Tab-separated table of C-alpha atoms in Angstrom:
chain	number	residue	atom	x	y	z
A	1	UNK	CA	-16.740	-15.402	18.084
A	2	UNK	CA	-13.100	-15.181	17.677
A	3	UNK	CA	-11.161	-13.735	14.434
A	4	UNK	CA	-8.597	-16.438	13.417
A	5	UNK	CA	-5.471	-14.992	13.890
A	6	UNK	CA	-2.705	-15.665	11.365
A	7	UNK	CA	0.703	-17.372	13.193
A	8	UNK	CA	3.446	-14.842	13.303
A	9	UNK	CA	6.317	-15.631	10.375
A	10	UNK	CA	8.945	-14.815	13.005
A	11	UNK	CA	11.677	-17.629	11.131
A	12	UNK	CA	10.781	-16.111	7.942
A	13	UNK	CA	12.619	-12.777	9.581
A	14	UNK	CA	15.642	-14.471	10.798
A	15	UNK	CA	18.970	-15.512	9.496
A	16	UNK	CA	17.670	-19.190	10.075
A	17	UNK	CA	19.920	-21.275	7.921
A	18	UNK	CA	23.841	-19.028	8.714
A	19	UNK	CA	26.407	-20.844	10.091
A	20	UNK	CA	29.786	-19.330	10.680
A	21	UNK	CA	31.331	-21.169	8.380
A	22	UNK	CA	29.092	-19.382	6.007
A	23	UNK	CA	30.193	-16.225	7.109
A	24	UNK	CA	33.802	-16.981	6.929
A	25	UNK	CA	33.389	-18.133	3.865
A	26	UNK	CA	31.018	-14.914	2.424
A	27	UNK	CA	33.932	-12.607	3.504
A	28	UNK	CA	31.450	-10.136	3.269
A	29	UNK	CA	32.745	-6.325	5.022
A	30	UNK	CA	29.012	-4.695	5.314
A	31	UNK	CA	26.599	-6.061	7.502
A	32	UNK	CA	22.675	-5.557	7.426
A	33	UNK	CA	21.062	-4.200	10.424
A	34	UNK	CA	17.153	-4.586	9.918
A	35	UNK	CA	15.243	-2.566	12.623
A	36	UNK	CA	11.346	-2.032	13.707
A	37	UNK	CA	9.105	-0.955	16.210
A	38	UNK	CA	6.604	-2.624	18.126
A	39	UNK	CA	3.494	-0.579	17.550
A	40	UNK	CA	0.011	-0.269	16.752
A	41	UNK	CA	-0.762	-0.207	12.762
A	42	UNK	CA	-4.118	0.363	13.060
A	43	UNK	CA	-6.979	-2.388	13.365
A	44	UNK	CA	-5.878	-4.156	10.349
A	45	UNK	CA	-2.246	-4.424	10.304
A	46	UNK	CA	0.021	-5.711	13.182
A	47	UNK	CA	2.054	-4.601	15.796
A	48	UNK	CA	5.023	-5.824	14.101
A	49	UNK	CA	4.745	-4.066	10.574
A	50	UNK	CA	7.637	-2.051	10.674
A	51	UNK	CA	9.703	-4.911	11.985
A	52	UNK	CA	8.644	-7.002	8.982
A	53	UNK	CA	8.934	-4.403	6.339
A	54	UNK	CA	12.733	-3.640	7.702
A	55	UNK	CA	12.951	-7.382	7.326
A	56	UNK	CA	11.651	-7.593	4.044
A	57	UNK	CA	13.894	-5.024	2.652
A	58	UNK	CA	16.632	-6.398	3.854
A	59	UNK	CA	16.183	-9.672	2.883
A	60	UNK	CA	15.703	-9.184	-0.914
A	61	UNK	CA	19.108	-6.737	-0.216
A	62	UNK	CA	20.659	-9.638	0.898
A	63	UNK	CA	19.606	-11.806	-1.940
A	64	UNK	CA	21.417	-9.900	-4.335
A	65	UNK	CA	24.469	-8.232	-2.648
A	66	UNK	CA	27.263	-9.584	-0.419
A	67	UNK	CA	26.274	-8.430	2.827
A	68	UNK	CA	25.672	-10.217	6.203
A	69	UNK	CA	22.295	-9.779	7.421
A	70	UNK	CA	21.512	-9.850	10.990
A	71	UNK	CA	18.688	-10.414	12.963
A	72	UNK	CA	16.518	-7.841	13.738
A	73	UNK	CA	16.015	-4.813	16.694
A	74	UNK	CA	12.045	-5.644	17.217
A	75	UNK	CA	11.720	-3.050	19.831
A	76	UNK	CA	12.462	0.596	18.730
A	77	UNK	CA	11.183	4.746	19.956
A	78	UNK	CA	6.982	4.546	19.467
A	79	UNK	CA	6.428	6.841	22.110
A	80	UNK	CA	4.118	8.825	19.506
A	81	UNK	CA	1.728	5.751	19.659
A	82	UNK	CA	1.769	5.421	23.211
A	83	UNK	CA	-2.194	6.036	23.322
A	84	UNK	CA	-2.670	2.546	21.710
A	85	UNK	CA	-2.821	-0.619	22.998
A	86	UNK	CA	0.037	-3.058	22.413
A	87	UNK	CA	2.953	-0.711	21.421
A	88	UNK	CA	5.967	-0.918	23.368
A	89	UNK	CA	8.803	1.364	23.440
A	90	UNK	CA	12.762	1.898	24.310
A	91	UNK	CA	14.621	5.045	25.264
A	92	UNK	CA	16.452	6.844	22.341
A	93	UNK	CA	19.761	6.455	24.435
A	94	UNK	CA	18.956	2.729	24.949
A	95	UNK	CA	18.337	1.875	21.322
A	96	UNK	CA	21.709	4.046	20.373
A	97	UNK	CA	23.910	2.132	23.405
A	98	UNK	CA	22.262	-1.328	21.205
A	99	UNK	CA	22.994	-0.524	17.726
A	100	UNK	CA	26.844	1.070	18.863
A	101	UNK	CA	27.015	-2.101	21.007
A	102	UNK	CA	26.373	-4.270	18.057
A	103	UNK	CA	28.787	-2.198	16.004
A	104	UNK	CA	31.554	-2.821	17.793
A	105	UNK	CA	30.848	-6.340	18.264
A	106	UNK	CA	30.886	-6.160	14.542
A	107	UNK	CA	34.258	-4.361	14.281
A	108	UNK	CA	35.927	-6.809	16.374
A	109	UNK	CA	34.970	-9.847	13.928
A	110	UNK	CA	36.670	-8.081	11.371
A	111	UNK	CA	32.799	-6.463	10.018
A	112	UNK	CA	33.755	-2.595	9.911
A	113	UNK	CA	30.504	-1.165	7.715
A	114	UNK	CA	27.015	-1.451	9.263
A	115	UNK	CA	23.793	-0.147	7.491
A	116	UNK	CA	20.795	-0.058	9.572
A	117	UNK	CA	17.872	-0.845	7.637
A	118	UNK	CA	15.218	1.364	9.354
A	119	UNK	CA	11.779	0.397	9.247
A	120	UNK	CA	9.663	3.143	11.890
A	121	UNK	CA	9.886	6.773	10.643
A	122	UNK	CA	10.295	7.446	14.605
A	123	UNK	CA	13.742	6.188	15.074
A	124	UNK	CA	15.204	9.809	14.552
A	125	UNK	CA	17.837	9.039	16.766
A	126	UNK	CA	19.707	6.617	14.225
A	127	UNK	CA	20.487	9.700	12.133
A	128	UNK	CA	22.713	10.347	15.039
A	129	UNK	CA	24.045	7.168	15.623
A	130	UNK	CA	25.262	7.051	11.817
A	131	UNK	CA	26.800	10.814	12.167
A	132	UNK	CA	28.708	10.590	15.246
A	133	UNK	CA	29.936	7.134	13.507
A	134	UNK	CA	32.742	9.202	11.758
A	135	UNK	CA	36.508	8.215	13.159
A	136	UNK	CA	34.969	5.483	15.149
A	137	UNK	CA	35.881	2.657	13.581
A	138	UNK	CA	32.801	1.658	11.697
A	139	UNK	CA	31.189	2.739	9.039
A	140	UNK	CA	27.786	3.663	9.344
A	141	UNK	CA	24.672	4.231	6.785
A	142	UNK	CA	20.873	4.880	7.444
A	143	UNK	CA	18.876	2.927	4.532
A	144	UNK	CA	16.483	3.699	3.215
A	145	UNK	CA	16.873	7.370	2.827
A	146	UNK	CA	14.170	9.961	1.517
A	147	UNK	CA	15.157	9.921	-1.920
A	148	UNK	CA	15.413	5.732	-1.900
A	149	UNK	CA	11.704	6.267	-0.968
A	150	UNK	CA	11.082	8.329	-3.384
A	151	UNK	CA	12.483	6.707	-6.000
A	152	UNK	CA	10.606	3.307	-4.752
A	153	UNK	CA	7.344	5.112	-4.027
A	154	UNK	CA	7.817	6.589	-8.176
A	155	UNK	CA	8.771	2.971	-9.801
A	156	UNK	CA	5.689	1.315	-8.229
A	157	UNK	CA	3.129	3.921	-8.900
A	158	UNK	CA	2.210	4.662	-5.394
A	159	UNK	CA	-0.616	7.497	-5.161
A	160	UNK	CA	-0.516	8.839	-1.860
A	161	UNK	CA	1.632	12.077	-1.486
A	162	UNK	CA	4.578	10.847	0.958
A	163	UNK	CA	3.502	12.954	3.482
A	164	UNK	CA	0.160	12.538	3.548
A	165	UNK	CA	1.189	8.602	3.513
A	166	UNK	CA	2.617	8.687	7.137
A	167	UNK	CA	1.164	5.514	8.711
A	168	UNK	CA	-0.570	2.613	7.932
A	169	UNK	CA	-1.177	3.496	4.328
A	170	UNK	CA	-0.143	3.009	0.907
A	171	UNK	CA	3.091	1.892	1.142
A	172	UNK	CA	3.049	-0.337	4.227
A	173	UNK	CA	-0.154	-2.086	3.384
A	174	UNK	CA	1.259	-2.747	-0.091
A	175	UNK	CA	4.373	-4.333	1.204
A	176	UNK	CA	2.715	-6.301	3.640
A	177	UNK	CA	0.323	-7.552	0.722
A	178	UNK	CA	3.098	-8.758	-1.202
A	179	UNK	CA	5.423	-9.926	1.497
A	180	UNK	CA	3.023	-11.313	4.371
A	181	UNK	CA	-0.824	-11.142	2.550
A	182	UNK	CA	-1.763	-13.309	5.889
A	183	UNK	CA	-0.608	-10.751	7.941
A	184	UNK	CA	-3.443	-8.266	6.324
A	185	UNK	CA	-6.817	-8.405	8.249
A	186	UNK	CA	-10.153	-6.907	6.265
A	187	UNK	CA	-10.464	-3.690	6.355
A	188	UNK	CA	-7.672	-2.021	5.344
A	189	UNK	CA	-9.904	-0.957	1.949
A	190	UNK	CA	-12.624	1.230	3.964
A	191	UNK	CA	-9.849	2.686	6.290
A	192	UNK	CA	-8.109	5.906	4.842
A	193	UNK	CA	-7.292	8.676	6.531
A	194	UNK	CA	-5.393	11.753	5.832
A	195	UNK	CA	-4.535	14.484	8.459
A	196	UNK	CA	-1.701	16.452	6.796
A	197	UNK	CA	-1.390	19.505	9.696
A	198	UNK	CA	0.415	17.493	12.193
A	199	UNK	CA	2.835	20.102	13.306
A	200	UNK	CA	2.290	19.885	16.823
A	201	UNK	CA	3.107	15.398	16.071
A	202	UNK	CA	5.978	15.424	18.335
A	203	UNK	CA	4.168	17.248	21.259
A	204	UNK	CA	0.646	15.242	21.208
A	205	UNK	CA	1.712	11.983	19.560
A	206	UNK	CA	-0.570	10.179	16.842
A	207	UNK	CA	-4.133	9.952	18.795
A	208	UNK	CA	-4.159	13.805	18.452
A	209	UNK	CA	-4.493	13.336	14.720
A	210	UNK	CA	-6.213	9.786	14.330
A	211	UNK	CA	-8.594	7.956	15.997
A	212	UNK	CA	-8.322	4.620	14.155
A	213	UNK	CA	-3.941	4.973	14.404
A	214	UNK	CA	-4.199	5.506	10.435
A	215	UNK	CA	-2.731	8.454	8.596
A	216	UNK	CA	-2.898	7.585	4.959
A	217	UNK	CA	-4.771	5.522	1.630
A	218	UNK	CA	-4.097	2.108	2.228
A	219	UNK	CA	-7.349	1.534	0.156
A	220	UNK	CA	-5.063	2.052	-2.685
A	221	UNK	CA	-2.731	-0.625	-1.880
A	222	UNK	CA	-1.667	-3.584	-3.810
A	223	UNK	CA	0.687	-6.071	-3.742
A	224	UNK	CA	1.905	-5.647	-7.214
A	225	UNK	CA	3.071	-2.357	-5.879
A	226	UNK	CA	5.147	-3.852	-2.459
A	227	UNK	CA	6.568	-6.105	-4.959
A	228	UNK	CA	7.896	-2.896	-6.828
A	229	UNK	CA	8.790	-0.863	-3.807
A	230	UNK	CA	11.068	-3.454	-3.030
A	231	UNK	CA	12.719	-4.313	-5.792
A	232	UNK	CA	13.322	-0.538	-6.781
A	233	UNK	CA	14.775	-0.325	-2.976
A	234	UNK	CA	17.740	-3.206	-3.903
A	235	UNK	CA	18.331	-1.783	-6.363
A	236	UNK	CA	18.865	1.672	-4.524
A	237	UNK	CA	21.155	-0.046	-2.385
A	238	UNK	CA	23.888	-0.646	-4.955
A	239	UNK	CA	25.226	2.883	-4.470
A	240	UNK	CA	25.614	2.313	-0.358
A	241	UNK	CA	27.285	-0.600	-0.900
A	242	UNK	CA	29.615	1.327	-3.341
A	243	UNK	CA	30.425	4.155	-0.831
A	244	UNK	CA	30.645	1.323	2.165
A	245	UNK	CA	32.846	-1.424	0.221
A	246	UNK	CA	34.029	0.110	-3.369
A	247	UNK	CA	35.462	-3.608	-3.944
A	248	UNK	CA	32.316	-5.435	-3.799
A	249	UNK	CA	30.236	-6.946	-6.507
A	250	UNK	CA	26.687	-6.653	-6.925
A	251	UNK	CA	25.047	-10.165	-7.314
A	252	UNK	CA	22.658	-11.870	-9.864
A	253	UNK	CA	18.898	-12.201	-8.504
């Protein structure tokens, strides 16, 4: 027998209801860049986690500051998960041509500050992207940042060290429990897994340290705590839009 598969909520990720008018009208000057992979989560969440968490964060972002949030880059560098089924990968130098590309698209509607909203850990090259931004033009920042983490990961009283909680664990599974519980098969409470020496990661990729794609406790995951992480994230996000646009005002959820 087949396990009923929950439908996708790929509307609930896009900008459904913008029209231009609306952004004429928002004169917002920072736009929001969500961006995910398209890899294996293990056997209980989906390929598209990271693409949904990005989302998720930069939706509630959205909902309180006056940004312009994009659709998102679904398709990012998994290359470490290549041993599983499912995940698909771009070039480094393919997703950085995409996210200067949409830059300067930006820059020429009169948008001249960009945060990319990283979802996958494994998008190292972005870092890049945002440094080399300098004198171009645009305005660049990579959210969220180590210490947004852990400042989110402190507020919502997540147990898993941050390293030990690489993939799959704690802090994913709790988001996805708050923002998409349907997206969360069984299973996720007997599936922990910590491998903390991973130094030779970038050489072997995941299946060196995993067998089931998990590195983490996402046993001890809860939706009360996604609900914090992300509303301790938005409110991280006031000081980026500070540095980005020192003119704008933060909303009212």
């Amino acid at each position: 027998m087949s396990v009923p598969r929950p439908r996708m909520p790929a509307l609930g990720m896009l900008p459904m209801e913008t029209t231009t008018r609306d952004v004429e009208e928002g004169h917002a000057d920072v736009a929001l860049l969500p961006i995910g992979s398209f890899e294996q989560h293990g056997p209980f969440l989906p390929l598209m986690t990271d693409t949904v968490i990005a989302c998720a964060i930069a939706r509630e972002v959205a909902a309180v500051h006056p940004v312009h949030l994009l659709p998102p880059v679904t398709i990012s560098c998994s290359h470490e998960h290549a041993a599983w089924p499912g995940t698909v990968s771009i070039s480094a130098a393919t997703l950085y041509a995409v996210v200067r590309d949409i830059a300067e698209s930006l820059r020429r509607s009169g948008i001249a500050n960009l945060v990319l909203v990283n979802g996958h850990g494994g998008n190292y090259v972005l870092r890049n992207v945002v440094q080399e931004s300098a004198g171009s033009g645009t305005r660049m920042a990579l959210f969220p940042g180590p210490a947004d983490w852990d400042t989110a990961r402190e507020r919502a009283g997540v147990r898993t060290p941050s390293y030990s909680d690489m993939h799959a664990g704690e802090v994913e599974t709790s988001i996805l429990l708050h923002d998409h519980p349907e997206l969360v098969r069984p299973g996720y409470e007997t599936s922990d897994w910590l491998a903390d020496d991973r130094k030779h990661l970038l050489s072997l990729g995941m299946r060196a340290y995993t067998e089931s794609g998990v590195i983490g406790r996402p046993s001890k995951a809860s939706a009360e705590k996604g609900r914090e992480l992300l509303t301790a994230l938005v409110d991280c996000f006031g000081a980026y839009l500070s540095l980005l646009s020192p003119g704008s005002r933060r909303g009212v959820r």
